Short mmCIF file of C-alpha atoms and ligand atoms in Angstrom, two decimals:
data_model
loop_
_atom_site.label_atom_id
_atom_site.label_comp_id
_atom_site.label_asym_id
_atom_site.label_seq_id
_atom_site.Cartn_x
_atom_site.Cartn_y
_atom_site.Cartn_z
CA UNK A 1 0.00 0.00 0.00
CA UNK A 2 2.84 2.11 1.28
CA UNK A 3 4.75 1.72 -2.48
CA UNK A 4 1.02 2.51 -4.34
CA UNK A 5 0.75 5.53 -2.35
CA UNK A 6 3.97 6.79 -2.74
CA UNK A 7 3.15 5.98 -6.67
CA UNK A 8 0.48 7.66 -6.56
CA UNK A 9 2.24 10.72 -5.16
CA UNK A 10 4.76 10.84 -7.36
CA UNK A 11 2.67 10.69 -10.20
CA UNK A 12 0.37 13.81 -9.91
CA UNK A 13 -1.73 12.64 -13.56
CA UNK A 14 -2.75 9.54 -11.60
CA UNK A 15 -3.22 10.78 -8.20
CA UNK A 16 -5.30 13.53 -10.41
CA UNK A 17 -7.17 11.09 -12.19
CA UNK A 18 -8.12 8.79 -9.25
CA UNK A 19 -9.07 11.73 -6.80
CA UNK A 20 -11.65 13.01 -10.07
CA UNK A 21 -13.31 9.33 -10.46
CA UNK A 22 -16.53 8.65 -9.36
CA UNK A 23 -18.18 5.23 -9.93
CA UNK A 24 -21.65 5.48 -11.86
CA UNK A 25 -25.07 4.54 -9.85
CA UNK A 26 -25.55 1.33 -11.48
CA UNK A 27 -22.25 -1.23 -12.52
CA UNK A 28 -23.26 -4.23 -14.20
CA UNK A 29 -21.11 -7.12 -14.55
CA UNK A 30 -17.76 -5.81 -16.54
CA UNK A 31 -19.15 -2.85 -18.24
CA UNK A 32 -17.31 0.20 -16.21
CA UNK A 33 -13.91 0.47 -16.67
CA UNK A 34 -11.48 1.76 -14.09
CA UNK A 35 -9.82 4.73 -14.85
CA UNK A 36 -6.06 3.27 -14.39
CA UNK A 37 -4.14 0.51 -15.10
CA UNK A 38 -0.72 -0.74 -15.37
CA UNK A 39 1.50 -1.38 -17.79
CA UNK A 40 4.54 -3.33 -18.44
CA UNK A 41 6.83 -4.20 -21.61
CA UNK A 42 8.58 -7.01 -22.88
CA UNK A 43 12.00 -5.49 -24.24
CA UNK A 44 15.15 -6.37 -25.80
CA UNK A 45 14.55 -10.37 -23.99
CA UNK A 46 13.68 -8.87 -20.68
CA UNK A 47 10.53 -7.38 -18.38
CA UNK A 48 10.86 -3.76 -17.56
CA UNK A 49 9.42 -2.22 -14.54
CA UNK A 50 5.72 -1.60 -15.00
CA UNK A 51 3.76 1.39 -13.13
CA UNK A 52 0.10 2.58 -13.26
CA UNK A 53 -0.89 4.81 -16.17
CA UNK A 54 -4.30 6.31 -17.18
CA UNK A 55 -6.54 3.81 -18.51
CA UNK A 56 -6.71 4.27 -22.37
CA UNK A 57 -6.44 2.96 -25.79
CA UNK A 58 -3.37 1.52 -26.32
CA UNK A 59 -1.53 1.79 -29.75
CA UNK A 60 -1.18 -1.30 -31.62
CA UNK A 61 0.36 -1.73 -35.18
CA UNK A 62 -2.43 -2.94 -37.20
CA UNK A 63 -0.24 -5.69 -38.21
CA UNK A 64 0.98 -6.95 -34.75
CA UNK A 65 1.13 -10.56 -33.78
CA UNK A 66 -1.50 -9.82 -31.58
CA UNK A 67 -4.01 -8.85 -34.12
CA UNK A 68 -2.80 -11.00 -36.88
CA UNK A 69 -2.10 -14.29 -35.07
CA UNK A 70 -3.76 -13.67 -31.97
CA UNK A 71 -0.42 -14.35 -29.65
CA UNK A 72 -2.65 -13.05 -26.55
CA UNK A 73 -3.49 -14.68 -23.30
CA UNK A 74 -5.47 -13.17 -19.97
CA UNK A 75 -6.80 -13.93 -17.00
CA UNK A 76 -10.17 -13.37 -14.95
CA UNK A 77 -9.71 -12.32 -11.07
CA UNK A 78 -11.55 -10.49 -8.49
CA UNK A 79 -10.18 -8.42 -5.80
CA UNK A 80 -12.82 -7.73 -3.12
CA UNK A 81 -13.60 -4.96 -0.35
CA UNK A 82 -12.36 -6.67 2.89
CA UNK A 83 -13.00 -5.64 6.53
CA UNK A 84 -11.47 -2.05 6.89
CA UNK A 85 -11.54 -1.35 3.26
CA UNK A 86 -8.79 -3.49 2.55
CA UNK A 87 -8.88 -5.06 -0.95
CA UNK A 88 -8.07 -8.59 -0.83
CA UNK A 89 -7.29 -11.36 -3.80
CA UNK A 90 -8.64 -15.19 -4.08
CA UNK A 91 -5.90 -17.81 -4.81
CA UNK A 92 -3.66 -15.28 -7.38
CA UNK A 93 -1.23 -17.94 -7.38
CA UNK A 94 -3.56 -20.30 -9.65
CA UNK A 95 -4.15 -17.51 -12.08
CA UNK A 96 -0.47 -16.50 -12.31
CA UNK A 97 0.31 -20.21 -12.95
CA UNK A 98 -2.58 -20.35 -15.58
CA UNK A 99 -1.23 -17.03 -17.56
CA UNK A 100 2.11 -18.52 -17.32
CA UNK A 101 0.99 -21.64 -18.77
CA UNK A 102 -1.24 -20.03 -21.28
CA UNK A 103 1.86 -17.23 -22.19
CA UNK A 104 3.99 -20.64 -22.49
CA UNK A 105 1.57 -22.25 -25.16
CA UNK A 106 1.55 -18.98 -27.36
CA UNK A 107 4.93 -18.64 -27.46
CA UNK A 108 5.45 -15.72 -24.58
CA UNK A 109 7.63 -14.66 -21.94
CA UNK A 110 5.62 -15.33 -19.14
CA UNK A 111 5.01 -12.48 -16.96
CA UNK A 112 7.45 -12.92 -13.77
CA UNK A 113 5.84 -13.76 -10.42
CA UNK A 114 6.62 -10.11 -8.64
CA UNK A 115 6.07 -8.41 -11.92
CA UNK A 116 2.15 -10.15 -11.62
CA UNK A 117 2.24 -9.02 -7.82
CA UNK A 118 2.95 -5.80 -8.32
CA UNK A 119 0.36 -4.98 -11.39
CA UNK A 120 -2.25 -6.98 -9.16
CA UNK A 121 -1.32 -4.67 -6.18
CA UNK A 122 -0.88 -0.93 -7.81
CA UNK A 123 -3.95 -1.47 -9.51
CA UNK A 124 -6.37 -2.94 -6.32
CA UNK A 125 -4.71 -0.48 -3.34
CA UNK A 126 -4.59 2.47 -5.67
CA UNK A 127 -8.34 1.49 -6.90
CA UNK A 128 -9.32 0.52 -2.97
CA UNK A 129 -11.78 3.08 -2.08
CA UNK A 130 -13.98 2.32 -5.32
CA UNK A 131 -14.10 -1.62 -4.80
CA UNK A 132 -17.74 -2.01 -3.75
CA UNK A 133 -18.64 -3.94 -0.62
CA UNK A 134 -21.76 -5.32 -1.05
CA UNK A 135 -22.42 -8.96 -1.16
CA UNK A 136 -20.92 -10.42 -4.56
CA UNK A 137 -19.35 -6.89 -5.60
CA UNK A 138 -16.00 -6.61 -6.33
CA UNK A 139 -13.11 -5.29 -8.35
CA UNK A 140 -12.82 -7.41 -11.75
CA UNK A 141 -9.35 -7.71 -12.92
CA UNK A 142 -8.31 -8.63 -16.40
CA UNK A 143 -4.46 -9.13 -16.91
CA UNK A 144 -3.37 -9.38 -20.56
CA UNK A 145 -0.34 -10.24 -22.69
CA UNK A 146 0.19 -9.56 -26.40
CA UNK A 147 2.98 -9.55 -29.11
CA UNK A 148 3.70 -6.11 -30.43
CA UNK A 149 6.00 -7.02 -33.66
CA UNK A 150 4.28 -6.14 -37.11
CA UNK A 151 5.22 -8.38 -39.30
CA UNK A 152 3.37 -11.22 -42.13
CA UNK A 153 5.69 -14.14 -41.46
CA UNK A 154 3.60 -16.46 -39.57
CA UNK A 155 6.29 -16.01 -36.28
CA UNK A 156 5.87 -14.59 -32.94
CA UNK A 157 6.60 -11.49 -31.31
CA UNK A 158 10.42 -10.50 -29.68
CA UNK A 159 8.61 -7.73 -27.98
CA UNK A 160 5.18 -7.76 -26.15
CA UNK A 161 2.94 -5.55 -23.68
CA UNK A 162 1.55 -6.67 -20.52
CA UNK A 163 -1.86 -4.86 -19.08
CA UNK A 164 -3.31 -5.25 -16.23
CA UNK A 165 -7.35 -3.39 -16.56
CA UNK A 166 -10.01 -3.21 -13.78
CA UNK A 167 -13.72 -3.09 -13.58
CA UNK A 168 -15.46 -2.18 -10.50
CA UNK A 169 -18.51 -4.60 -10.93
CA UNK A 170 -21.77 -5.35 -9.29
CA UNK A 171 -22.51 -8.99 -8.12
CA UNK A 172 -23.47 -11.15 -11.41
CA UNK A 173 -26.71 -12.61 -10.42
CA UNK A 174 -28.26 -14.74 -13.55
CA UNK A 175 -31.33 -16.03 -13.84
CA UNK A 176 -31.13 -20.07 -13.95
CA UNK A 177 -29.47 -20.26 -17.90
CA UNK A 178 -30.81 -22.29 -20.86
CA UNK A 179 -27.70 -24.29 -22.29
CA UNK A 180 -27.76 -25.92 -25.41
CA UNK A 181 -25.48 -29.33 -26.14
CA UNK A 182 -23.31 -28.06 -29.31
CA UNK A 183 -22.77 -31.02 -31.48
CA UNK A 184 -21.30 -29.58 -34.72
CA UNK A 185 -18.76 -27.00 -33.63
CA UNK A 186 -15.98 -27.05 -31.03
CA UNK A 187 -14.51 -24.62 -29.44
CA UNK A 188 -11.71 -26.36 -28.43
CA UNK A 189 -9.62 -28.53 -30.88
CA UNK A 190 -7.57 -32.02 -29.34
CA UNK A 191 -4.20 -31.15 -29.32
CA UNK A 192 -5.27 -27.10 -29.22
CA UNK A 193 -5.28 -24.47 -26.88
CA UNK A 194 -8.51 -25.17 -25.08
CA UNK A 195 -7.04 -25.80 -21.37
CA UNK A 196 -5.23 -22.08 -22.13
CA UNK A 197 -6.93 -19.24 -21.62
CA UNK A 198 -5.94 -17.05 -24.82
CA UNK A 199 -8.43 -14.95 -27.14
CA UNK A 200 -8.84 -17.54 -30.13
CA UNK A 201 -10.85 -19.74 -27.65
CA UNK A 202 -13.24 -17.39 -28.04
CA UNK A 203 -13.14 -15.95 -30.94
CA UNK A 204 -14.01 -19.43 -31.97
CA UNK A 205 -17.00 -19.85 -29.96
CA UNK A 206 -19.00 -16.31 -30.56
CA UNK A 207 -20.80 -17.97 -33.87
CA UNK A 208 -22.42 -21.01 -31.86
CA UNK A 209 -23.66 -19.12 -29.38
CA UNK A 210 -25.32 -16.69 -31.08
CA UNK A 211 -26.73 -19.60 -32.83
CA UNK A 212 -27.79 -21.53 -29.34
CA UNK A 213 -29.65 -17.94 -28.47
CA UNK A 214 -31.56 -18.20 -32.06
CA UNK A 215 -32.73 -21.49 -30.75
CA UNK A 216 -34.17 -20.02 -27.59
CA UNK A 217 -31.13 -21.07 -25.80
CA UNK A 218 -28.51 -18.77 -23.55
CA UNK A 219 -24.99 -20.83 -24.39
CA UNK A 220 -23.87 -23.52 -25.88
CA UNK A 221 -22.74 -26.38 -23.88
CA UNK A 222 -19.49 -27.92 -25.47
CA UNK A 223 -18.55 -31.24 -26.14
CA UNK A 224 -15.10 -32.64 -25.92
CA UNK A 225 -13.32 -32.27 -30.03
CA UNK A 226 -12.61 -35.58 -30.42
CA UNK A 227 -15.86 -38.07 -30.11
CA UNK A 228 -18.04 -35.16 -29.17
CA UNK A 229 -19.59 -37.51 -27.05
CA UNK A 230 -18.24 -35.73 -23.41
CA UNK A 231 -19.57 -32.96 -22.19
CA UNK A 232 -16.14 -30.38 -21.27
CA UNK A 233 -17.71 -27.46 -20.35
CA UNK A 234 -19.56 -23.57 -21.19
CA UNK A 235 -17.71 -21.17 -22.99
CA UNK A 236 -16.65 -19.12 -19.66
CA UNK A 237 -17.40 -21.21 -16.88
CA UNK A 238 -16.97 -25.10 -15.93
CA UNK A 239 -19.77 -27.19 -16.06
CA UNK A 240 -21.07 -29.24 -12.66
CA UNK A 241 -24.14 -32.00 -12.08
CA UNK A 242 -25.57 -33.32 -9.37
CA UNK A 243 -25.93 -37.01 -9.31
CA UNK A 244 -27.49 -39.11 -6.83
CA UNK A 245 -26.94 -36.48 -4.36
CA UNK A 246 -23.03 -36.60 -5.10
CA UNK A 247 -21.19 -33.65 -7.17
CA UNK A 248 -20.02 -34.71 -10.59
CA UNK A 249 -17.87 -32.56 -12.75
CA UNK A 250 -16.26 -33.38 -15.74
CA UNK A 251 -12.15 -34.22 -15.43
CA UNK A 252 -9.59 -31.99 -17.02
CA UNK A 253 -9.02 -33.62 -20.42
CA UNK A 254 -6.44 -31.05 -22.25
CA UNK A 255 -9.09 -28.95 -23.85
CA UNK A 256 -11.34 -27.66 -21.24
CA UNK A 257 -9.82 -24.69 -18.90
CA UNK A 258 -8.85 -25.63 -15.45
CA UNK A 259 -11.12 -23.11 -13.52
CA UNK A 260 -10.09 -21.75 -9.99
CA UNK A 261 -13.52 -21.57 -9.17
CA UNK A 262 -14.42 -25.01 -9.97
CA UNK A 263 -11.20 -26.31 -8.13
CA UNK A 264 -12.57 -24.34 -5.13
CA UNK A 265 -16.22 -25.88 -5.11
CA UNK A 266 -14.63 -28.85 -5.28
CA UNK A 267 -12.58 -28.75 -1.90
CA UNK A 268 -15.30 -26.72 -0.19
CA UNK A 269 -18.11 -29.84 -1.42
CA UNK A 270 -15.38 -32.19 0.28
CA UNK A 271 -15.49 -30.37 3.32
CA UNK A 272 -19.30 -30.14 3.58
CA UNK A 273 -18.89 -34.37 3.05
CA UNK A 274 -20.43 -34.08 -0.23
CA UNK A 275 -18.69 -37.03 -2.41
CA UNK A 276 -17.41 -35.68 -5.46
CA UNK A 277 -16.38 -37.07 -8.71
CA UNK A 278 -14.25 -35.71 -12.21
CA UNK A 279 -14.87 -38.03 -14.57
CA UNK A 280 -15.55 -38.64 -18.06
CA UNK A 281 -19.10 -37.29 -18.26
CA UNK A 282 -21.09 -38.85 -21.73
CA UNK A 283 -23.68 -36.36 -22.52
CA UNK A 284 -25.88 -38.95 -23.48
CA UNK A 285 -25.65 -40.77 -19.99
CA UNK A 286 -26.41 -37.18 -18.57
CA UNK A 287 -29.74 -36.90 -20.39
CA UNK A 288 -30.70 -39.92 -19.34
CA UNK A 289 -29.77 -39.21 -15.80
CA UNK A 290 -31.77 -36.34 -15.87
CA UNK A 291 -34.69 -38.43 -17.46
CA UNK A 292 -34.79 -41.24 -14.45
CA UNK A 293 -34.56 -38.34 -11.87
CA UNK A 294 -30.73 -39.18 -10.51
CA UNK A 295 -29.79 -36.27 -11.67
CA UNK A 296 -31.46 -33.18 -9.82
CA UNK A 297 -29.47 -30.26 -10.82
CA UNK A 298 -27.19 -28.60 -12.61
CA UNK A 299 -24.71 -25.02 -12.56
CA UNK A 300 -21.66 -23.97 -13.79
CA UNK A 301 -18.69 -22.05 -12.18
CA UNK A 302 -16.62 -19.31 -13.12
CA UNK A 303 -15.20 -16.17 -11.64
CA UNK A 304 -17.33 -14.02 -13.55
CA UNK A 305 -20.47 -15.66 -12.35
CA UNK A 306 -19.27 -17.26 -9.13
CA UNK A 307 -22.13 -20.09 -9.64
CA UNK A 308 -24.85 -20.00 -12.65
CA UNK A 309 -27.57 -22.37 -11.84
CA UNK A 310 -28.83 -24.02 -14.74
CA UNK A 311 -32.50 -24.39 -15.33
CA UNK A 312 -32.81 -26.07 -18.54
CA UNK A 313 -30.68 -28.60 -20.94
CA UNK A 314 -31.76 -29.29 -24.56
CA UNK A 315 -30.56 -29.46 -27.90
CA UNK A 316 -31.16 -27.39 -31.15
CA UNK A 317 -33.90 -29.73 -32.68
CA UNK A 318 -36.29 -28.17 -29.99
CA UNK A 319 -35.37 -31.14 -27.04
CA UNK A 320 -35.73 -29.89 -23.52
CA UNK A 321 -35.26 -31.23 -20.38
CA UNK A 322 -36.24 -28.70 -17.30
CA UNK A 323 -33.92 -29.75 -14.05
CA UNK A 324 -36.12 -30.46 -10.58
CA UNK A 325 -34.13 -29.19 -8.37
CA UNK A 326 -32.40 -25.13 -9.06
CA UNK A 327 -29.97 -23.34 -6.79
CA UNK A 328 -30.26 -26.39 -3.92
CA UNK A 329 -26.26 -27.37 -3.70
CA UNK A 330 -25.19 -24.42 -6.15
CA UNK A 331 -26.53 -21.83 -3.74
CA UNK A 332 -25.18 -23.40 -0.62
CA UNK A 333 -21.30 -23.73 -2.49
CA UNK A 334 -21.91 -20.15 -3.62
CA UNK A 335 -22.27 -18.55 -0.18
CA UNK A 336 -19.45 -20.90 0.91
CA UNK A 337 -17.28 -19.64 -1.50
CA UNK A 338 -18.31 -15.79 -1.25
CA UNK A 339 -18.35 -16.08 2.72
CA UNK A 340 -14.52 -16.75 2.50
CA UNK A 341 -13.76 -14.58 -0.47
CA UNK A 342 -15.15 -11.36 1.46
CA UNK A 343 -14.38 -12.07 4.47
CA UNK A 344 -17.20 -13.45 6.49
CA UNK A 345 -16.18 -16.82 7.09
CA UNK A 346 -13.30 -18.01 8.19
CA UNK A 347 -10.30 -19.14 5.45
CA UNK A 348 -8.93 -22.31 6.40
CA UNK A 349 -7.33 -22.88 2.88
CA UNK A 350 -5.63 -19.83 3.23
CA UNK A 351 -7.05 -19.04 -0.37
CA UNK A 352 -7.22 -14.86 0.37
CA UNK A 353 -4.25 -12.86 0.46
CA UNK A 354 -4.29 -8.93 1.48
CA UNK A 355 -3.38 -7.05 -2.11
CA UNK A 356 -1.82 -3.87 -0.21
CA UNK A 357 1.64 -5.76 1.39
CA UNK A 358 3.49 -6.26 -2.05
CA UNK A 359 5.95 -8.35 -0.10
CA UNK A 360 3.35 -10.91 0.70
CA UNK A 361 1.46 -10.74 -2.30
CA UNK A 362 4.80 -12.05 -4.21
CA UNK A 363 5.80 -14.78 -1.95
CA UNK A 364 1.98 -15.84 -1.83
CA UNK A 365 2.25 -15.89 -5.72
CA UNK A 366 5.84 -17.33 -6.13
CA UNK A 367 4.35 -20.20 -3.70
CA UNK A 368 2.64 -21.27 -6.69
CA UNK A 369 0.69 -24.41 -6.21
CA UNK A 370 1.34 -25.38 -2.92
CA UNK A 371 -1.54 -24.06 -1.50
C1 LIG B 1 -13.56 -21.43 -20.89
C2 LIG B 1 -13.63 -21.18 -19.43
N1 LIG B 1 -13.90 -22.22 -18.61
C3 LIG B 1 -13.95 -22.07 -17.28
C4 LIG B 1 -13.76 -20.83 -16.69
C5 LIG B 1 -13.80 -20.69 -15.20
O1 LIG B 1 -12.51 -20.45 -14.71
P1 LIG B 1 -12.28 -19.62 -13.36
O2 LIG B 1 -13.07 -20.30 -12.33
O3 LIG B 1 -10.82 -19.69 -13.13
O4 LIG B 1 -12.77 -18.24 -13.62
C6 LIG B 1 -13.50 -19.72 -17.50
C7 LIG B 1 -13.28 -18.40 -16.91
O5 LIG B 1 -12.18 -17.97 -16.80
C8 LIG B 1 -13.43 -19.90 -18.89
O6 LIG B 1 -13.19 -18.86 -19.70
#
């Protein structure tokens, strides 16, 4: 906090800037953008220190790696509004080994563990007093990587930009969803880039669903590319069932993204004594579940969302199957995951980390999957 502030000082355009914002009456999921962010470059085969800046375009060659070949990976996070004020992160460590993985698969340097910290932590102390604290809202925080170099040769980038934007953003309550099973396209291909989380994902997916809402549904639910027999998951969240009272999900198979959210649900379920399983989950076998009544309900998990209960499965000939049961386990995971996230429950995964000590944040981060 101490470092942000003395940032902030030393910069009079963003101390300026941040003492000027207001946030809006209403903020809807991801729509308001905060009004810094921070910047670092990839130079000469080395990170250089980073610092806030005024959120704004950014200049990219029309050419760029990044537009042409999409070498571009990000990450979804939260920091939320703890007791005093204090902005607090959710396991940052599984995100900075995700964006690391993901920088890894396009070819990218992947952005240092103290370099992450310190974006995460100039951008959530200096943005503190405008994370709302109601239940659900938070501080939505997008860090992105990108390959500057202009050029046609199908190559990567020697240079590359690494942003770290904010959006201070209501709680994202959805109505139970519609999902459609997607049996033609994929978004995902074997071998691809599906268990990364970089832009062509979904850039590949935006057709289908529009599709899936011309058929009355709200996304597609994908199949795995190979037999497109297994369901893998939506196109921003994981995908969960319940199954004879036990919590099915299915397991990580190289093209679905390993979400932090749906790792989460899955140790707080175990806790609760709820049995769970990741397995290979036929689609057909789930319908049928559903039919015979051993399956009761269904939701999907994401940052974004936290939990999406899902109200109805069907297909695009018209098939539909309603689910009995809505928001029974979802709901009761979801307020065991938010009570912990803001604060109101005790953490006995150690999963938060206070964003404001820089020192901690990094060691927290470098820590990496141990916790
Ligand atoms: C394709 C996809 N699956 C799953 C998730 C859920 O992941 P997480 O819980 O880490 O947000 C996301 C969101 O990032 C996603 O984009």
């Amino acid at each position: 906090m101490e470092q942000v502030l003395k940032q902030q000082k030393s910069d009079p355009a963003i101390a300026e800037i941040l003492a000027g914002y207001r946030l809006p009456p209403s903020i809807p999921f991801g729509t308001e953008l905060a009004p810094v962010m921070f910047r670092a470059d990839y130079r000469g085969g080395r990170w250089q220190a980073g610092g806030l800046v005024p959120f704004g375009p950014v200049a990219v060659n029309p050419a760029s790696t990044a537009l042409q070949f999409a070498q571009q990976a990000f990450e979804g996070m939260k920091a939320y509004r703890a007791g005093g004020g204090r902005p607090v992160l959710f396991r940052p460590n599984l995100n900075w080994r995700r964006f690391a993985r993901s920088a890894q698969r396009l070819r990218m340097p992947a952005v240092p563990a103290a370099l992450f910290a310190d974006a995460l932590s100039s951008v959530a102390s200096s943005l503190a007093r405008f994370i709302p604290a109601g239940r659900g809202q938070s501080l939505y925080l997008r860090p992105t990587l990108f390959g500057l170099d202009a050029h046609f040769a199908v190559k990567g980038s020697d240079n590359f930009a690494f942003v770290l934007i904010a959006s201070p953003s209501d709680a994202y309550y959805s109505k139970p969803i519609r999902v459609m099973v997607e049996r033609i396209n994929c978004r995902a291909a074997a071998g691809g880039t599906g268990a990364e989380k970089v832009g062509g994902n979904y850039g590949a997916s935006l057709l289908a669903s529009e599709n899936c809402v011309a058929h009355g549904f709200d996304q597609p639910l994908w199949l795995d590319p190979a037999s497109r027999k297994n369901i893998e998951e939506l196109s921003a969240m994981n995908f969960m069932a319940v199954i004879d009272g036990g919590l099915h999900t299915p397991a990580l198979s190289g093209s679905l993204l390993e979400g932090v959210t749906r790792s989460s649900l899955i140790t707080l379920a175990q806790r609760q004594g709820i049995e769970t399983t990741e397995r290979v989950m036929p689609v057909d076998e789930l319908l049928r579940d559903i039919k015979t009544g051993r399956c009761t309900e269904l939701f999907a998990c994401g940052t974004g969302a936290i939990v999406a209960p899902i109200g109805t499965i069907g297909e695009a000939d018209g098939t539909k199957f309603e689910l009995p049961q809505v928001n029974r386990m979802s709901s009761q995971l979801r307020d065991a995951l938010l009570d912990i996230q803001q604060g109101k429950a005790e953490d006995p995964f150690g999963w938060v980390v206070d964003a404001t000590d820089l020192n901690g944040l990094t060691r927290y981060i470098e820590a990496g999957v141990s916790r």
